[in-house]
């Protein structure tokens, strides 16, 4: 009798998770492979291809140049040297 209870418990420990896994696998959707378009067309880079709104000029805007800006000098402008933690 004790042996049958152990076998039932062992079977439950093995069968229940396997049943859950099999059910989960059976109910999942298999994803389709992504479909790649046969040809990809890009927009043309000419500025005349895009219509301009009325009231604006058709000249293209200039892009920013690679200008190097120097760093500002480091200065100690802390006039409040009376606080806690000051070495003075």
XYZ file of N, CA, C and O in Angstrom:
352
model
N 0.825 -1.182 0.000
C 0.000 0.000 0.000
C 0.875 1.255 0.000
O 0.566 2.205 -0.702
N 1.959 1.240 0.812
C 2.836 2.388 0.877
C 3.557 2.565 -0.454
O 3.761 3.681 -0.911
N 3.891 1.454 -1.080
C 4.579 1.523 -2.348
C 3.703 2.166 -3.420
O 4.178 2.945 -4.241
N 2.412 1.896 -3.427
C 1.511 2.463 -4.430
C 1.333 3.971 -4.208
O 1.182 4.722 -5.170
N 1.369 4.429 -2.958
C 1.271 5.864 -2.684
C 2.524 6.582 -3.196
O 2.445 7.692 -3.733
N 3.683 5.945 -2.988
C 4.916 6.545 -3.491
C 4.920 6.601 -5.012
O 5.371 7.577 -5.610
N 4.442 5.537 -5.646
C 4.377 5.524 -7.108
C 3.390 6.575 -7.622
O 3.650 7.224 -8.634
N 2.292 6.754 -6.919
C 1.312 7.760 -7.335
C 1.896 9.161 -7.184
O 1.699 10.024 -8.063
N 2.625 9.404 -6.106
C 3.236 10.714 -5.902
C 4.322 10.965 -6.955
O 4.413 12.066 -7.520
N 5.135 9.949 -7.245
C 6.173 10.097 -8.267
C 5.555 10.327 -9.642
O 6.024 11.175 -10.408
N 4.492 9.607 -9.936
C 3.824 9.793 -11.228
C 3.232 11.189 -11.329
O 3.293 11.821 -12.384
N 2.665 11.709 -10.248
C 2.085 13.048 -10.259
C 3.172 14.108 -10.445
O 2.975 15.084 -11.167
N 4.318 13.903 -9.797
C 5.413 14.865 -9.916
C 5.945 14.889 -11.348
O 6.368 15.929 -11.850
N 5.915 13.771 -12.041
C 6.436 13.708 -13.402
C 5.369 14.050 -14.433
O 5.608 14.814 -15.370
N 4.177 13.525 -14.289
C 3.137 13.646 -15.303
C 2.537 15.046 -15.347
O 2.288 15.579 -16.431
N 2.308 15.685 -14.213
C 1.661 17.007 -14.196
C 2.515 18.054 -14.915
O 2.012 18.746 -15.804
N 3.809 18.221 -14.606
C 4.594 19.202 -15.368
C 4.718 18.852 -16.855
O 4.694 19.738 -17.709
N 4.844 17.552 -17.181
C 4.904 17.172 -18.589
C 3.587 17.477 -19.303
O 3.588 17.898 -20.461
N 2.478 17.278 -18.641
C 1.178 17.604 -19.231
C 1.022 19.099 -19.454
O 0.497 19.541 -20.479
N 1.492 19.902 -18.503
C 1.434 21.360 -18.657
C 2.321 21.803 -19.816
O 1.927 22.638 -20.640
N 3.519 21.234 -19.906
C 4.428 21.606 -20.983
C 3.875 21.194 -22.346
O 3.953 21.948 -23.311
N 3.296 20.010 -22.432
C 2.736 19.542 -23.701
C 1.539 20.392 -24.118
O 1.393 20.737 -25.293
N 0.700 20.761 -23.174
C -0.450 21.615 -23.483
C 0.000 23.000 -23.921
O -0.527 23.566 -24.877
N 0.989 23.547 -23.241
C 1.512 24.857 -23.600
C 2.118 24.826 -24.992
O 1.918 25.743 -25.793
N 2.858 23.771 -25.313
C 3.472 23.650 -26.627
C 2.406 23.502 -27.712
O 2.529 24.060 -28.800
N 1.359 22.767 -27.418
C 0.311 22.543 -28.414
C -0.504 23.807 -28.677
O -1.015 23.998 -29.776
N -0.625 24.683 -27.689
C -1.461 25.870 -27.846
C -0.703 27.083 -28.369
O -1.318 28.093 -28.700
N 0.615 27.019 -28.467
C 1.368 28.180 -28.948
C 1.268 28.287 -30.455
O 1.159 27.293 -31.170
N 1.296 29.536 -30.935
C 1.285 29.790 -32.368
C 2.709 29.760 -32.886
O 3.618 30.307 -32.271
N 2.885 29.150 -34.023
C 4.215 29.163 -34.617
C 4.339 30.429 -35.456
O 3.505 30.686 -36.323
N 5.361 31.243 -35.197
C 5.500 32.494 -35.949
C 5.912 32.212 -37.390
O 6.671 31.289 -37.673
N 5.365 33.019 -38.295
C 5.726 32.878 -39.699
C 7.061 33.563 -39.947
O 7.438 34.486 -39.236
N 7.746 33.114 -40.970
C 9.015 33.732 -41.334
C 8.741 35.138 -41.862
O 7.737 35.364 -42.540
N 9.604 36.098 -41.542
C 9.380 37.455 -42.032
C 9.487 37.502 -43.545
O 10.342 36.862 -44.146
N 8.583 38.281 -44.145
C 8.570 38.391 -45.596
C 9.367 39.624 -46.010
O 9.083 40.730 -45.567
N 10.350 39.415 -46.856
C 11.203 40.497 -47.328
C 10.659 40.993 -48.656
O 10.357 40.194 -49.546
N 10.485 42.319 -48.797
C 9.986 42.810 -50.086
C 11.021 42.551 -51.179
O 12.226 42.581 -50.930
N 10.569 42.299 -52.411
C 11.529 41.974 -53.471
C 12.412 43.140 -53.876
O 13.530 42.946 -54.318
N 11.928 44.379 -53.711
C 12.724 45.535 -54.100
C 12.430 46.678 -53.145
O 11.278 46.937 -52.818
N 13.470 47.352 -52.700
C 13.325 48.489 -51.804
C 13.696 49.743 -52.569
O 14.756 49.823 -53.174
N 12.790 50.743 -52.562
C 13.053 52.000 -53.248
C 13.243 53.102 -52.225
O 12.441 53.233 -51.297
N 14.294 53.884 -52.391
C 14.578 54.989 -51.501
C 14.131 56.288 -52.151
O 14.026 56.384 -53.373
N 13.885 57.301 -51.319
C 13.528 58.603 -51.840
C 14.726 59.217 -52.542
O 15.865 58.992 -52.174
N 14.449 60.037 -53.550
C 15.555 60.713 -54.219
C 16.014 61.870 -53.352
O 15.240 62.499 -52.645
N 17.297 62.175 -53.393
C 17.875 63.197 -52.528
C 17.786 64.601 -53.085
O 18.293 65.537 -52.484
N 17.137 64.789 -54.230
C 17.081 66.133 -54.809
C 16.079 66.993 -54.057
O 14.977 66.551 -53.766
N 16.435 68.247 -53.746
C 15.515 69.110 -53.011
C 14.335 69.564 -53.858
O 13.313 69.955 -53.332
N 14.432 69.487 -55.180
C 13.329 69.930 -56.031
C 12.222 68.886 -56.102
O 11.134 69.165 -56.575
N 12.472 67.668 -55.642
C 11.470 66.617 -55.704
C 10.382 66.819 -54.660
O 9.257 66.383 -54.833
N 10.683 67.496 -53.557
C 9.689 67.719 -52.515
C 9.037 69.076 -52.733
O 9.712 70.065 -52.995
N 7.727 69.162 -52.646
C 7.074 70.466 -52.829
C 7.331 71.366 -51.631
O 7.376 70.921 -50.488
N 7.525 72.656 -51.889
C 7.751 73.609 -50.818
C 6.447 74.314 -50.487
O 5.666 74.624 -51.387
N 6.172 74.568 -49.217
C 4.951 75.293 -48.866
C 5.023 76.723 -49.384
O 6.097 77.281 -49.590
N 3.884 77.319 -49.604
C 3.847 78.677 -50.130
C 4.360 79.646 -49.079
O 4.120 79.494 -47.886
N 5.102 80.658 -49.536
C 5.630 81.658 -48.623
C 7.019 81.356 -48.127
O 7.589 82.125 -47.378
N 7.598 80.230 -48.518
C 8.954 79.902 -48.088
C 9.851 79.857 -49.310
O 9.405 79.601 -50.422
N 11.105 80.084 -49.119
C 12.040 80.039 -50.235
C 12.423 78.601 -50.526
O 12.358 77.738 -49.665
N 12.846 78.348 -51.745
C 13.203 76.992 -52.136
C 14.685 76.712 -51.954
O 15.171 75.683 -52.388
N 15.440 77.635 -51.336
C 16.857 77.398 -51.122
C 17.035 76.427 -49.964
O 16.348 76.523 -48.945
N 17.929 75.467 -50.115
C 18.144 74.501 -49.019
C 18.828 75.174 -47.846
O 19.604 76.108 -48.001
N 18.527 74.685 -46.653
C 19.141 75.231 -45.447
C 20.573 74.728 -45.345
O 20.888 73.623 -45.771
N 21.441 75.561 -44.809
C 22.845 75.169 -44.688
C 23.033 74.277 -43.473
O 22.397 74.444 -42.446
N 23.924 73.332 -43.619
C 24.216 72.433 -42.505
C 25.271 73.072 -41.615
O 26.116 73.831 -42.080
N 25.255 72.782 -40.333
C 26.267 73.377 -39.447
C 27.649 72.840 -39.778
O 27.824 71.688 -40.134
N 28.624 73.710 -39.663
C 29.997 73.292 -39.949
C 30.615 72.657 -38.704
O 30.113 72.787 -37.604
N 31.724 72.000 -38.914
C 32.423 71.362 -37.804
C 33.360 72.383 -37.171
O 34.577 72.340 -37.353
N 32.787 73.294 -36.432
C 33.571 74.350 -35.797
C 34.020 73.883 -34.419
O 33.233 73.344 -33.646
N 35.286 74.057 -34.125
C 35.844 73.655 -32.838
C 35.741 74.834 -31.885
O 36.191 75.930 -32.176
N 35.126 74.612 -30.745
C 34.954 75.655 -29.738
C 35.847 75.307 -28.563
O 35.849 74.189 -28.063
N 36.632 76.299 -28.092
C 37.524 76.046 -26.970
C 36.731 75.977 -25.678
O 35.673 76.591 -25.534
N 37.268 75.242 -24.722
C 36.595 75.091 -23.431
C 36.762 76.355 -22.613
O 37.783 77.034 -22.682
N 35.773 76.696 -21.783
C 35.908 77.876 -20.934
C 36.951 77.620 -19.845
O 37.168 76.483 -19.423
N 37.608 78.664 -19.382
C 38.614 78.475 -18.333
C 37.961 78.055 -17.019
O 36.847 78.451 -16.704
N 38.673 77.252 -16.264
C 38.181 76.779 -14.973
C 38.533 77.823 -13.925
O 39.672 78.248 -13.794
N 37.520 78.265 -13.184
C 37.769 79.261 -12.139
C 36.988 78.881 -10.897
O 35.934 78.256 -10.968
N 37.493 79.266 -9.748
C 36.833 78.995 -8.477
C 36.123 80.267 -8.047
O 36.737 81.191 -7.524
N 34.823 80.328 -8.288
C 34.042 81.513 -7.934
C 33.281 81.314 -6.635
O 32.340 82.035 -6.346
N 33.664 80.330 -5.845
C 32.971 80.052 -4.595
C 33.427 81.023 -3.535
O 34.522 80.916 -2.973
N 32.590 82.015 -3.232
C 32.911 83.014 -2.213
C 32.465 82.606 -0.817
O 32.822 83.215 0.167
N 31.634 81.561 -0.755
C 31.096 81.127 0.533
C 32.004 80.031 1.098
O 31.734 78.868 1.005
N 33.113 80.433 1.720
C 34.071 79.497 2.280
C 33.874 79.291 3.792
O 34.740 78.759 4.461
N 32.728 79.682 4.318
C 32.497 79.581 5.769
C 31.681 78.338 6.135
O 31.416 78.118 7.301
N 31.296 77.541 5.191
C 30.419 76.396 5.464
C 31.154 75.225 6.093
O 32.384 75.230 6.207
N 30.418 74.233 6.504
C 31.042 73.032 7.116
C 31.789 72.246 6.043
O 31.419 72.217 4.902
N 32.876 71.662 6.436
C 33.661 70.839 5.520
C 34.773 71.619 4.838
O 35.522 71.055 4.068
N 34.884 72.931 5.073
C 35.946 73.723 4.457
C 37.235 73.552 5.255
O 37.234 73.465 6.475
N 38.337 73.512 4.571
C 39.633 73.389 5.230
C 40.207 74.785 5.442
O 41.059 75.257 4.727
N 39.728 75.456 6.397
C 40.233 76.814 6.548
C 40.237 77.327 7.918
O 39.910 76.984 8.934
